[in-house]
Each structure stands twice: as structure tokens, then as C-alpha cells.
């Protein structure tokens, strides 16, 4: 089945799908995105992802490209046309196409909307989760508004590449106070010696992950204690467990940070349970 993308009102072959050279997303990273898990052909937690999309857009004063019901229909259509059973659907909305000028274009300039979908190798993901991943820490160098899910991801790109070159899967940003903020594309978690699940508060310094929110609900429902506080890499090295969360990776155990083996080097039981039970707590639509 050949891939199809949605681009500004049309379903087009993925290999030739393109936006205008003066799209503000292309020229200024003036846009936002969402990644939603697809499971069994259904969208996972779409309502929360669209809530966050609306918030990101409103923070940047970009109009919703279409109403929520229409957007849901496009997401579903792209998933269906690509025959995606398990994978992700990607949505990007920008301030639209206009003559290059930093200030906003004329009112009424239509936002651009692109939607793509792709399959995930579920077996490979599960295999990875049974061994866990390695993480490195890098200095935080992003702008303070990382709560907005913008397509301006250059520090994240560089951090991920640095991780890859170090043989790791993820890089955790560490702020000026010495605390881990989040991963380049994931939220960061540890489990302390006394079994508390710790993740940084989402008021500032991180993207408020949808997976993070669902995992917090799941953990509480399973009788686990979740504490929202900052932690240092040193605390993480000595933690009982560590893991990362994102819509595309769900709960992924971390077994090594900056060369320090976490506990016995095996995925921890809390991360494994949260991964297994995640979909009992997520919303399907
Ligand atoms: N932080 C960052 C920087 C991310 O890019 C992502 C994934 N898009 C996350 C956290 C996790 O968010 P979510 O659980 O909503 O995918």
C-alpha cells in the first residue's frame, strides 16, 4: 500500500507531498505539532492531544486550521488510507504561507495543516522494552517555552544525535540548577529506593506529556506513589529504576545513564507494569 499524506485539504502521495517554500513552518519553525499513537487502527488519547494542540496554537496566536471534529476525521482518514494498525499519526499546523517577514502575516492568512501516518515495528519496540535503553545527560539549551509543542526542535535534534553517537537512545536535558528537565523527545522518570515514582512538575521546563499524564493516573490507580519534583542525574544514577515516556514509545525502561548502570541493569518492575497496563488507562477513539 503506497503512503498518503494530507496537505492543506488534499490527500496526496507521500513521496511527492510538499508545502510551499514560504510556509512559515519551513522558514521560521512557526508552527506546532502532535504525535498520537495508533493502536488497533484507533487513535489513543486523541482528545488530550487535540487539547494540547489547541493550547499550543493559542499560545502562538495561530488559529486552529479546522474544527476538532473535522480534524479528527482527517486524522482517521490518514490512518485508514495508510492502512496503519499500530503506529503513529503526525499532525503539523503552521502560521501558513506568506511573503517572508518575521512579523505575523495579514490576518486571514490560512494556517497550513499536514497529517501523515506510519506503522511502528511493534515487535522491535517490545524487544527494546525487555532490555531497556541507555540515556546520556546534556546541558539544557532550549528556550523557556518548551511547554509549547513547536516544530522548533533544533536543540532536541542535536541532543538526540549526540545520544545516538554515544550509543544511547535518548538525551536528558539538565538545567542550570543541575536538575533533569526531560528527554529530547520524552519525559524523564525515576523510581526511588523506597518505591516513589518521581517526575518533574510540568509547570515549567518540560512539555506536559500526554503519556506522562496517563502514566500518572495509571500509577495512582495501581496504588503506586507519584511525586512531582525535580531530580538530579546523580539521584538518577542511584535510582532503583528509570524510564522515559512518549506517545511513540509509551513507557520505555532506562537501564544506563551516563555510563552508570541503573540497579541491576535490567528493566525495573514498575516500568514494566506501567508499560503493560498503560492501555487500560488510555482513551481510545
Ligand atoms: N517531551 C518532549 C520534548 C517531547 O518531544 C515529547 C514527545 N512529543 C514528550 C516530552 C512526550 O510527550 P507525549 O507523551 O505527549 O508524547
PDB file of C-alpha atoms and ligand atoms in Angstrom:
ATOM      1  CA  UNK A   1       0.000   0.000   0.000  1.00  0.00           C
ATOM      2  CA  UNK A   2       1.550   3.348  -1.004  1.00  0.00           C
ATOM      3  CA  UNK A   3       1.627   6.039   1.635  1.00  0.00           C
ATOM      4  CA  UNK A   4      -0.718   9.010   1.553  1.00  0.00           C
ATOM      5  CA  UNK A   5      -0.295  12.382   3.263  1.00  0.00           C
ATOM      6  CA  UNK A   6      -2.862  15.077   3.942  1.00  0.00           C
ATOM      7  CA  UNK A   7      -1.599  18.512   2.872  1.00  0.00           C
ATOM      8  CA  UNK A   8      -3.844  21.569   3.119  1.00  0.00           C
ATOM      9  CA  UNK A   9      -7.089  19.965   2.090  1.00  0.00           C
ATOM     10  CA  UNK A  10      -5.803  17.232  -0.212  1.00  0.00           C
ATOM     11  CA  UNK A  11      -4.800  13.607   0.184  1.00  0.00           C
ATOM     12  CA  UNK A  12      -1.651  13.218  -1.900  1.00  0.00           C
ATOM     13  CA  UNK A  13       1.034  10.554  -2.462  1.00  0.00           C
ATOM     14  CA  UNK A  14       3.504  10.747   0.406  1.00  0.00           C
ATOM     15  CA  UNK A  15       6.565  10.750  -1.851  1.00  0.00           C
ATOM     16  CA  UNK A  16       5.555  13.964  -3.586  1.00  0.00           C
ATOM     17  CA  UNK A  17       3.728  15.631  -0.681  1.00  0.00           C
ATOM     18  CA  UNK A  18       5.121  19.128  -0.128  1.00  0.00           C
ATOM     19  CA  UNK A  19       4.419  22.561   1.288  1.00  0.00           C
ATOM     20  CA  UNK A  20       5.246  25.949  -0.197  1.00  0.00           C
ATOM     21  CA  UNK A  21       8.814  27.294   0.186  1.00  0.00           C
ATOM     22  CA  UNK A  22       7.410  30.282   2.059  1.00  0.00           C
ATOM     23  CA  UNK A  23       5.491  28.231   4.572  1.00  0.00           C
ATOM     24  CA  UNK A  24       6.293  29.806   7.929  1.00  0.00           C
ATOM     25  CA  UNK A  25       6.872  26.400   9.445  1.00  0.00           C
ATOM     26  CA  UNK A  26       9.653  25.835   6.936  1.00  0.00           C
ATOM     27  CA  UNK A  27      11.164  29.322   7.265  1.00  0.00           C
ATOM     28  CA  UNK A  28      10.677  30.195  10.938  1.00  0.00           C
ATOM     29  CA  UNK A  29       9.614  26.972  12.711  1.00  0.00           C
ATOM     30  CA  UNK A  30       6.437  28.995  13.185  1.00  0.00           C
ATOM     31  CA  UNK A  31       4.179  26.073  13.892  1.00  0.00           C
ATOM     32  CA  UNK A  32       3.298  23.239  16.232  1.00  0.00           C
ATOM     33  CA  UNK A  33       2.793  19.507  16.039  1.00  0.00           C
ATOM     34  CA  UNK A  34       1.314  16.491  17.758  1.00  0.00           C
ATOM     35  CA  UNK A  35       2.118  12.791  17.622  1.00  0.00           C
ATOM     36  CA  UNK A  36      -0.654  10.416  18.564  1.00  0.00           C
ATOM     37  CA  UNK A  37      -0.329   6.678  18.993  1.00  0.00           C
ATOM     38  CA  UNK A  38      -2.410   4.437  16.729  1.00  0.00           C
ATOM     39  CA  UNK A  39      -3.344   1.089  18.217  1.00  0.00           C
ATOM     40  CA  UNK A  40      -5.537  -1.495  16.546  1.00  0.00           C
ATOM     41  CA  UNK A  41      -6.391   1.175  13.976  1.00  0.00           C
ATOM     42  CA  UNK A  42      -7.719   3.517  16.691  1.00  0.00           C
ATOM     43  CA  UNK A  43      -6.342   6.821  17.955  1.00  0.00           C
ATOM     44  CA  UNK A  44      -5.009   6.736  21.516  1.00  0.00           C
ATOM     45  CA  UNK A  45      -5.726   9.748  23.740  1.00  0.00           C
ATOM     46  CA  UNK A  46      -6.666  11.914  20.747  1.00  0.00           C
ATOM     47  CA  UNK A  47      -8.828  14.152  22.915  1.00  0.00           C
ATOM     48  CA  UNK A  48      -5.882  15.085  25.107  1.00  0.00           C
ATOM     49  CA  UNK A  49      -3.583  15.543  22.125  1.00  0.00           C
ATOM     50  CA  UNK A  50      -6.096  17.892  20.499  1.00  0.00           C
ATOM     51  CA  UNK A  51      -6.497  19.792  23.786  1.00  0.00           C
ATOM     52  CA  UNK A  52      -2.737  20.299  23.845  1.00  0.00           C
ATOM     53  CA  UNK A  53      -2.723  21.259  20.151  1.00  0.00           C
ATOM     54  CA  UNK A  54      -5.330  23.940  20.806  1.00  0.00           C
ATOM     55  CA  UNK A  55      -3.279  25.254  23.701  1.00  0.00           C
ATOM     56  CA  UNK A  56      -0.010  25.287  21.716  1.00  0.00           C
ATOM     57  CA  UNK A  57      -1.712  27.126  18.851  1.00  0.00           C
ATOM     58  CA  UNK A  58      -3.384  29.655  21.109  1.00  0.00           C
ATOM     59  CA  UNK A  59      -0.075  30.400  22.895  1.00  0.00           C
ATOM     60  CA  UNK A  60       1.361  31.281  19.479  1.00  0.00           C
ATOM     61  CA  UNK A  61      -1.836  33.031  18.316  1.00  0.00           C
ATOM     62  CA  UNK A  62      -2.269  30.677  15.374  1.00  0.00           C
ATOM     63  CA  UNK A  63      -5.863  29.747  14.501  1.00  0.00           C
ATOM     64  CA  UNK A  64      -6.969  26.111  14.598  1.00  0.00           C
ATOM     65  CA  UNK A  65      -6.744  25.057  10.946  1.00  0.00           C
ATOM     66  CA  UNK A  66     -10.191  23.447  11.216  1.00  0.00           C
ATOM     67  CA  UNK A  67     -12.666  22.402  13.898  1.00  0.00           C
ATOM     68  CA  UNK A  68     -11.914  19.469  16.153  1.00  0.00           C
ATOM     69  CA  UNK A  69     -14.464  17.140  14.597  1.00  0.00           C
ATOM     70  CA  UNK A  70     -13.079  17.814  11.115  1.00  0.00           C
ATOM     71  CA  UNK A  71      -9.537  17.364  12.389  1.00  0.00           C
ATOM     72  CA  UNK A  72     -10.449  14.027  13.943  1.00  0.00           C
ATOM     73  CA  UNK A  73     -11.948  12.977  10.610  1.00  0.00           C
ATOM     74  CA  UNK A  74      -8.710  13.882   8.789  1.00  0.00           C
ATOM     75  CA  UNK A  75      -6.585  12.010  11.340  1.00  0.00           C
ATOM     76  CA  UNK A  76      -8.790   8.929  10.992  1.00  0.00           C
ATOM     77  CA  UNK A  77      -8.773   9.173   7.209  1.00  0.00           C
ATOM     78  CA  UNK A  78      -4.957   9.375   7.036  1.00  0.00           C
ATOM     79  CA  UNK A  79      -4.641   6.401   9.376  1.00  0.00           C
ATOM     80  CA  UNK A  80      -7.132   4.418   7.268  1.00  0.00           C
ATOM     81  CA  UNK A  81      -5.658   5.383   3.893  1.00  0.00           C
ATOM     82  CA  UNK A  82      -2.226   4.269   5.073  1.00  0.00           C
ATOM     83  CA  UNK A  83      -3.529   1.028   6.495  1.00  0.00           C
ATOM     84  CA  UNK A  84      -1.899   1.794   9.840  1.00  0.00           C
ATOM     85  CA  UNK A  85      -2.991  -0.652  12.524  1.00  0.00           C
ATOM     86  CA  UNK A  86      -0.228   0.098  15.004  1.00  0.00           C
ATOM     87  CA  UNK A  87       1.965   3.154  14.688  1.00  0.00           C
ATOM     88  CA  UNK A  88       1.651   6.901  14.893  1.00  0.00           C
ATOM     89  CA  UNK A  89      -0.221   9.737  13.265  1.00  0.00           C
ATOM     90  CA  UNK A  90       1.656  13.051  12.969  1.00  0.00           C
ATOM     91  CA  UNK A  91      -0.030  16.425  12.672  1.00  0.00           C
ATOM     92  CA  UNK A  92       1.670  19.744  11.970  1.00  0.00           C
ATOM     93  CA  UNK A  93      -0.029  23.132  11.870  1.00  0.00           C
ATOM     94  CA  UNK A  94       1.828  26.313  10.947  1.00  0.00           C
ATOM     95  CA  UNK A  95       1.017  30.009  10.608  1.00  0.00           C
ATOM     96  CA  UNK A  96       0.653  29.434   6.878  1.00  0.00           C
ATOM     97  CA  UNK A  97       2.262  30.726   3.706  1.00  0.00           C
ATOM     98  CA  UNK A  98       3.227  34.392   3.350  1.00  0.00           C
ATOM     99  CA  UNK A  99       5.990  36.638   1.959  1.00  0.00           C
ATOM    100  CA  UNK A 100       8.964  36.199   4.275  1.00  0.00           C
ATOM    101  CA  UNK A 101       8.719  38.689   7.122  1.00  0.00           C
ATOM    102  CA  UNK A 102       9.262  37.918  10.794  1.00  0.00           C
ATOM    103  CA  UNK A 103       6.082  39.660  11.977  1.00  0.00           C
ATOM    104  CA  UNK A 104       2.774  37.827  11.581  1.00  0.00           C
ATOM    105  CA  UNK A 105       1.252  37.757   8.104  1.00  0.00           C
ATOM    106  CA  UNK A 106      -2.011  39.529   7.287  1.00  0.00           C
ATOM    107  CA  UNK A 107      -4.983  38.424   9.372  1.00  0.00           C
ATOM    108  CA  UNK A 108      -6.890  35.784   7.485  1.00  0.00           C
ATOM    109  CA  UNK A 109      -3.757  34.001   6.220  1.00  0.00           C
ATOM    110  CA  UNK A 110      -4.799  30.365   6.388  1.00  0.00           C
ATOM    111  CA  UNK A 111      -2.796  28.125   8.723  1.00  0.00           C
ATOM    112  CA  UNK A 112      -1.182  25.142   6.983  1.00  0.00           C
ATOM    113  CA  UNK A 113      -2.046  21.628   8.028  1.00  0.00           C
ATOM    114  CA  UNK A 114      -0.128  18.458   7.260  1.00  0.00           C
ATOM    115  CA  UNK A 115      -1.017  14.983   8.557  1.00  0.00           C
ATOM    116  CA  UNK A 116       0.984  11.798   7.995  1.00  0.00           C
ATOM    117  CA  UNK A 117       0.829   8.321   9.492  1.00  0.00           C
ATOM    118  CA  UNK A 118       3.226   5.437   9.672  1.00  0.00           C
ATOM    119  CA  UNK A 119       3.458   1.951  11.046  1.00  0.00           C
ATOM    120  CA  UNK A 120       5.574   1.060  14.032  1.00  0.00           C
ATOM    121  CA  UNK A 121       7.545  -2.146  14.372  1.00  0.00           C
ATOM    122  CA  UNK A 122       5.725  -3.306  17.493  1.00  0.00           C
ATOM    123  CA  UNK A 123       7.855  -6.405  17.918  1.00  0.00           C
ATOM    124  CA  UNK A 124      11.059  -4.331  17.823  1.00  0.00           C
ATOM    125  CA  UNK A 125       9.597  -1.889  20.374  1.00  0.00           C
ATOM    126  CA  UNK A 126       8.673  -4.719  22.702  1.00  0.00           C
ATOM    127  CA  UNK A 127      12.101  -6.305  22.313  1.00  0.00           C
ATOM    128  CA  UNK A 128      13.692  -2.982  23.202  1.00  0.00           C
ATOM    129  CA  UNK A 129      11.459  -2.657  26.250  1.00  0.00           C
ATOM    130  CA  UNK A 130      12.608  -6.039  27.526  1.00  0.00           C
ATOM    131  CA  UNK A 131      16.263  -4.889  27.560  1.00  0.00           C
ATOM    132  CA  UNK A 132      15.816  -1.147  28.191  1.00  0.00           C
ATOM    133  CA  UNK A 133      17.659   1.834  26.745  1.00  0.00           C
ATOM    134  CA  UNK A 134      20.681   3.981  27.541  1.00  0.00           C
ATOM    135  CA  UNK A 135      20.495   7.724  28.222  1.00  0.00           C
ATOM    136  CA  UNK A 136      23.094  10.488  28.321  1.00  0.00           C
ATOM    137  CA  UNK A 137      22.716  13.877  30.005  1.00  0.00           C
ATOM    138  CA  UNK A 138      23.329  17.128  28.132  1.00  0.00           C
ATOM    139  CA  UNK A 139      23.059  20.786  29.204  1.00  0.00           C
ATOM    140  CA  UNK A 140      19.630  22.366  28.763  1.00  0.00           C
ATOM    141  CA  UNK A 141      19.883  24.885  25.933  1.00  0.00           C
ATOM    142  CA  UNK A 142      16.286  25.305  24.806  1.00  0.00           C
ATOM    143  CA  UNK A 143      14.063  28.376  25.053  1.00  0.00           C
ATOM    144  CA  UNK A 144      11.904  28.639  28.181  1.00  0.00           C
ATOM    145  CA  UNK A 145       8.624  27.926  26.341  1.00  0.00           C
ATOM    146  CA  UNK A 146       9.144  24.194  25.895  1.00  0.00           C
ATOM    147  CA  UNK A 147       5.580  23.775  27.185  1.00  0.00           C
ATOM    148  CA  UNK A 148       4.520  24.718  23.635  1.00  0.00           C
ATOM    149  CA  UNK A 149       4.944  21.792  21.264  1.00  0.00           C
ATOM    150  CA  UNK A 150       6.604  23.772  18.490  1.00  0.00           C
ATOM    151  CA  UNK A 151       8.361  22.331  15.459  1.00  0.00           C
ATOM    152  CA  UNK A 152      11.429  24.346  16.523  1.00  0.00           C
ATOM    153  CA  UNK A 153      13.354  21.282  17.677  1.00  0.00           C
ATOM    154  CA  UNK A 154      16.969  22.057  16.817  1.00  0.00           C
ATOM    155  CA  UNK A 155      18.375  21.564  20.355  1.00  0.00           C
ATOM    156  CA  UNK A 156      16.363  18.329  20.565  1.00  0.00           C
ATOM    157  CA  UNK A 157      17.738  17.164  17.217  1.00  0.00           C
ATOM    158  CA  UNK A 158      21.328  17.879  18.281  1.00  0.00           C
ATOM    159  CA  UNK A 159      20.834  16.219  21.662  1.00  0.00           C
ATOM    160  CA  UNK A 160      19.300  13.099  20.084  1.00  0.00           C
ATOM    161  CA  UNK A 161      22.164  12.862  17.603  1.00  0.00           C
ATOM    162  CA  UNK A 162      24.684  13.213  20.437  1.00  0.00           C
ATOM    163  CA  UNK A 163      22.913  10.392  22.254  1.00  0.00           C
ATOM    164  CA  UNK A 164      22.954   8.239  19.150  1.00  0.00           C
ATOM    165  CA  UNK A 165      26.663   8.835  18.613  1.00  0.00           C
ATOM    166  CA  UNK A 166      27.246   7.853  22.252  1.00  0.00           C
ATOM    167  CA  UNK A 167      25.350   4.594  21.723  1.00  0.00           C
ATOM    168  CA  UNK A 168      22.329   5.832  23.673  1.00  0.00           C
ATOM    169  CA  UNK A 169      18.669   6.197  22.710  1.00  0.00           C
ATOM    170  CA  UNK A 170      17.839   9.397  24.495  1.00  0.00           C
ATOM    171  CA  UNK A 171      19.433  12.547  25.911  1.00  0.00           C
ATOM    172  CA  UNK A 172      18.119  14.118  29.104  1.00  0.00           C
ATOM    173  CA  UNK A 173      18.475  17.876  29.352  1.00  0.00           C
ATOM    174  CA  UNK A 174      19.901  19.146  32.657  1.00  0.00           C
ATOM    175  CA  UNK A 175      19.051  22.736  33.655  1.00  0.00           C
ATOM    176  CA  UNK A 176      21.268  25.382  35.257  1.00  0.00           C
ATOM    177  CA  UNK A 177      20.248  24.160  38.749  1.00  0.00           C
ATOM    178  CA  UNK A 178      21.516  20.686  37.924  1.00  0.00           C
ATOM    179  CA  UNK A 179      18.078  19.099  37.558  1.00  0.00           C
ATOM    180  CA  UNK A 180      16.907  16.860  34.749  1.00  0.00           C
ATOM    181  CA  UNK A 181      14.165  18.578  32.768  1.00  0.00           C
ATOM    182  CA  UNK A 182      13.138  15.974  30.162  1.00  0.00           C
ATOM    183  CA  UNK A 183      14.392  13.955  27.238  1.00  0.00           C
ATOM    184  CA  UNK A 184      14.823  15.299  23.715  1.00  0.00           C
ATOM    185  CA  UNK A 185      11.522  13.635  22.768  1.00  0.00           C
ATOM    186  CA  UNK A 186      10.334  12.035  26.009  1.00  0.00           C
ATOM    187  CA  UNK A 187       9.552  12.818  29.643  1.00  0.00           C
ATOM    188  CA  UNK A 188      12.005  11.542  32.271  1.00  0.00           C
ATOM    189  CA  UNK A 189      11.197   9.486  35.363  1.00  0.00           C
ATOM    190  CA  UNK A 190      12.952   7.648  38.176  1.00  0.00           C
ATOM    191  CA  UNK A 191      11.793   5.276  40.914  1.00  0.00           C
ATOM    192  CA  UNK A 192      13.457   5.893  44.272  1.00  0.00           C
ATOM    193  CA  UNK A 193      14.785   3.257  46.672  1.00  0.00           C
ATOM    194  CA  UNK A 194      11.555   3.451  48.672  1.00  0.00           C
ATOM    195  CA  UNK A 195       9.414   2.934  45.571  1.00  0.00           C
ATOM    196  CA  UNK A 196       8.285   6.509  44.892  1.00  0.00           C
ATOM    197  CA  UNK A 197       7.827   7.373  41.245  1.00  0.00           C
ATOM    198  CA  UNK A 198       9.392  10.765  40.593  1.00  0.00           C
ATOM    199  CA  UNK A 199       8.957  13.082  37.628  1.00  0.00           C
ATOM    200  CA  UNK A 200       9.489  16.787  37.248  1.00  0.00           C
ATOM    201  CA  UNK A 201       6.465  19.093  37.710  1.00  0.00           C
ATOM    202  CA  UNK A 202       5.086  20.300  34.393  1.00  0.00           C
ATOM    203  CA  UNK A 203       4.617  23.949  35.398  1.00  0.00           C
ATOM    204  CA  UNK A 204       7.798  24.914  33.569  1.00  0.00           C
ATOM    205  CA  UNK A 205      10.829  23.453  31.849  1.00  0.00           C
ATOM    206  CA  UNK A 206       9.115  20.500  30.171  1.00  0.00           C
ATOM    207  CA  UNK A 207       6.422  19.552  27.723  1.00  0.00           C
ATOM    208  CA  UNK A 208       3.405  18.278  29.614  1.00  0.00           C
ATOM    209  CA  UNK A 209       3.402  14.837  28.032  1.00  0.00           C
ATOM    210  CA  UNK A 210       0.103  13.116  27.382  1.00  0.00           C
ATOM    211  CA  UNK A 211       1.745   9.774  28.139  1.00  0.00           C
ATOM    212  CA  UNK A 212       3.087  11.339  31.337  1.00  0.00           C
ATOM    213  CA  UNK A 213      -0.452  12.302  32.396  1.00  0.00           C
ATOM    214  CA  UNK A 214      -1.862   8.837  31.645  1.00  0.00           C
ATOM    215  CA  UNK A 215       1.055   7.124  33.406  1.00  0.00           C
ATOM    216  CA  UNK A 216       0.458   9.285  36.472  1.00  0.00           C
ATOM    217  CA  UNK A 217      -3.192   8.232  36.516  1.00  0.00           C
ATOM    218  CA  UNK A 218      -2.272   4.596  35.937  1.00  0.00           C
ATOM    219  CA  UNK A 219       0.348   4.629  38.698  1.00  0.00           C
ATOM    220  CA  UNK A 220      -2.074   6.116  41.216  1.00  0.00           C
ATOM    221  CA  UNK A 221      -4.790   3.621  40.249  1.00  0.00           C
ATOM    222  CA  UNK A 222      -2.298   0.802  40.742  1.00  0.00           C
ATOM    223  CA  UNK A 223      -1.592   2.069  44.250  1.00  0.00           C
ATOM    224  CA  UNK A 224       1.836   3.484  43.441  1.00  0.00           C
ATOM    225  CA  UNK A 225       3.066   6.788  44.840  1.00  0.00           C
ATOM    226  CA  UNK A 226       3.875   9.526  42.322  1.00  0.00           C
ATOM    227  CA  UNK A 227       5.821  12.581  43.432  1.00  0.00           C
ATOM    228  CA  UNK A 228       6.234  15.557  41.136  1.00  0.00           C
ATOM    229  CA  UNK A 229       9.634  17.032  41.938  1.00  0.00           C
ATOM    230  CA  UNK A 230      12.885  17.724  40.173  1.00  0.00           C
ATOM    231  CA  UNK A 231      15.753  15.216  40.403  1.00  0.00           C
ATOM    232  CA  UNK A 232      19.442  15.328  39.515  1.00  0.00           C
ATOM    233  CA  UNK A 233      21.385  12.971  37.248  1.00  0.00           C
ATOM    234  CA  UNK A 234      23.246  11.791  40.386  1.00  0.00           C
ATOM    235  CA  UNK A 235      19.976  10.778  42.014  1.00  0.00           C
ATOM    236  CA  UNK A 236      19.005   9.007  38.799  1.00  0.00           C
ATOM    237  CA  UNK A 237      22.299   7.055  38.665  1.00  0.00           C
ATOM    238  CA  UNK A 238      21.491   5.654  42.118  1.00  0.00           C
ATOM    239  CA  UNK A 239      17.764   5.139  41.494  1.00  0.00           C
ATOM    240  CA  UNK A 240      16.008   1.784  41.713  1.00  0.00           C
ATOM    241  CA  UNK A 241      14.606   2.349  38.223  1.00  0.00           C
ATOM    242  CA  UNK A 242      14.442   4.929  35.495  1.00  0.00           C
ATOM    243  CA  UNK A 243      12.220   5.220  32.449  1.00  0.00           C
ATOM    244  CA  UNK A 244      11.041   7.550  29.721  1.00  0.00           C
ATOM    245  CA  UNK A 245       7.574   8.159  28.302  1.00  0.00           C
ATOM    246  CA  UNK A 246       6.177   9.408  24.996  1.00  0.00           C
ATOM    247  CA  UNK A 247       3.229   8.565  22.752  1.00  0.00           C
ATOM    248  CA  UNK A 248       5.536   6.821  20.286  1.00  0.00           C
ATOM    249  CA  UNK A 249       7.499   4.767  22.845  1.00  0.00           C
ATOM    250  CA  UNK A 250       4.977   4.524  25.723  1.00  0.00           C
ATOM    251  CA  UNK A 251       6.867   3.528  28.881  1.00  0.00           C
ATOM    252  CA  UNK A 252      10.448   2.606  27.996  1.00  0.00           C
ATOM    253  CA  UNK A 253      12.785   1.371  30.758  1.00  0.00           C
ATOM    254  CA  UNK A 254      16.181   3.081  31.099  1.00  0.00           C
ATOM    255  CA  UNK A 255      18.989   0.802  32.252  1.00  0.00           C
ATOM    256  CA  UNK A 256      22.032   3.056  31.904  1.00  0.00           C
ATOM    257  CA  UNK A 257      22.566   6.804  32.368  1.00  0.00           C
ATOM    258  CA  UNK A 258      25.911   8.442  31.504  1.00  0.00           C
ATOM    259  CA  UNK A 259      27.553   5.026  31.727  1.00  0.00           C
ATOM    260  CA  UNK A 260      26.103   4.285  35.183  1.00  0.00           C
ATOM    261  CA  UNK A 261      24.146   1.047  35.308  1.00  0.00           C
ATOM    262  CA  UNK A 262      20.745   1.554  36.930  1.00  0.00           C
ATOM    263  CA  UNK A 263      20.141  -1.033  39.648  1.00  0.00           C
ATOM    264  CA  UNK A 264      20.985  -4.473  38.188  1.00  0.00           C
ATOM    265  CA  UNK A 265      20.882  -3.228  34.604  1.00  0.00           C
ATOM    266  CA  UNK A 266      17.506  -4.855  33.880  1.00  0.00           C
ATOM    267  CA  UNK A 267      14.221  -3.023  33.245  1.00  0.00           C
ATOM    268  CA  UNK A 268      12.533  -2.371  36.583  1.00  0.00           C
ATOM    269  CA  UNK A 269       9.240  -3.873  37.707  1.00  0.00           C
ATOM    270  CA  UNK A 270       7.444  -0.510  37.995  1.00  0.00           C
ATOM    271  CA  UNK A 271       8.332   0.481  34.421  1.00  0.00           C
ATOM    272  CA  UNK A 272       7.345  -2.966  33.161  1.00  0.00           C
ATOM    273  CA  UNK A 273       3.999  -2.879  34.958  1.00  0.00           C
ATOM    274  CA  UNK A 274       3.217   0.645  33.771  1.00  0.00           C
ATOM    275  CA  UNK A 275       4.069  -0.351  30.211  1.00  0.00           C
ATOM    276  CA  UNK A 276       1.881  -3.445  30.389  1.00  0.00           C
ATOM    277  CA  UNK A 277      -1.067  -1.642  31.950  1.00  0.00           C
ATOM    278  CA  UNK A 278      -0.809   1.636  30.023  1.00  0.00           C
ATOM    279  CA  UNK A 279      -3.648   0.926  27.625  1.00  0.00           C
ATOM    280  CA  UNK A 280      -6.029   0.080  30.450  1.00  0.00           C
ATOM    281  CA  UNK A 281      -5.873   3.778  31.293  1.00  0.00           C
ATOM    282  CA  UNK A 282      -5.564   5.495  27.913  1.00  0.00           C
ATOM    283  CA  UNK A 283      -8.588   6.621  25.890  1.00  0.00           C
ATOM    284  CA  UNK A 284      -9.339   5.082  22.526  1.00  0.00           C
ATOM    285  CA  UNK A 285     -11.319   6.837  19.812  1.00  0.00           C
TER     286      UNK A 285
HETATM  287  N1  LIG B   1       8.939  15.922  25.850  1.00  0.00           N
HETATM  288  C1  LIG B   1       9.286  16.220  24.596  1.00  0.00           C
HETATM  289  C2  LIG B   1      10.345  17.253  24.350  1.00  0.00           C
HETATM  290  C3  LIG B   1       8.671  15.555  23.511  1.00  0.00           C
HETATM  291  O1  LIG B   1       9.010  15.857  22.248  1.00  0.00           O
HETATM  292  C4  LIG B   1       7.695  14.557  23.780  1.00  0.00           C
HETATM  293  C5  LIG B   1       7.047  13.773  22.660  1.00  0.00           C
HETATM  294  N2  LIG B   1       6.479  14.533  21.686  1.00  0.00           N
HETATM  295  C6  LIG B   1       7.366  14.298  25.106  1.00  0.00           C
HETATM  296  C7  LIG B   1       8.003  15.005  26.127  1.00  0.00           C
HETATM  297  C8  LIG B   1       6.321  13.271  25.459  1.00  0.00           C
HETATM  298  O2  LIG B   1       5.042  13.766  25.180  1.00  0.00           O
HETATM  299  P1  LIG B   1       3.834  12.773  24.834  1.00  0.00           P
HETATM  300  O3  LIG B   1       3.742  11.813  25.955  1.00  0.00           O
HETATM  301  O4  LIG B   1       2.657  13.676  24.738  1.00  0.00           O
HETATM  302  O5  LIG B   1       4.186  12.127  23.538  1.00  0.00           O
END
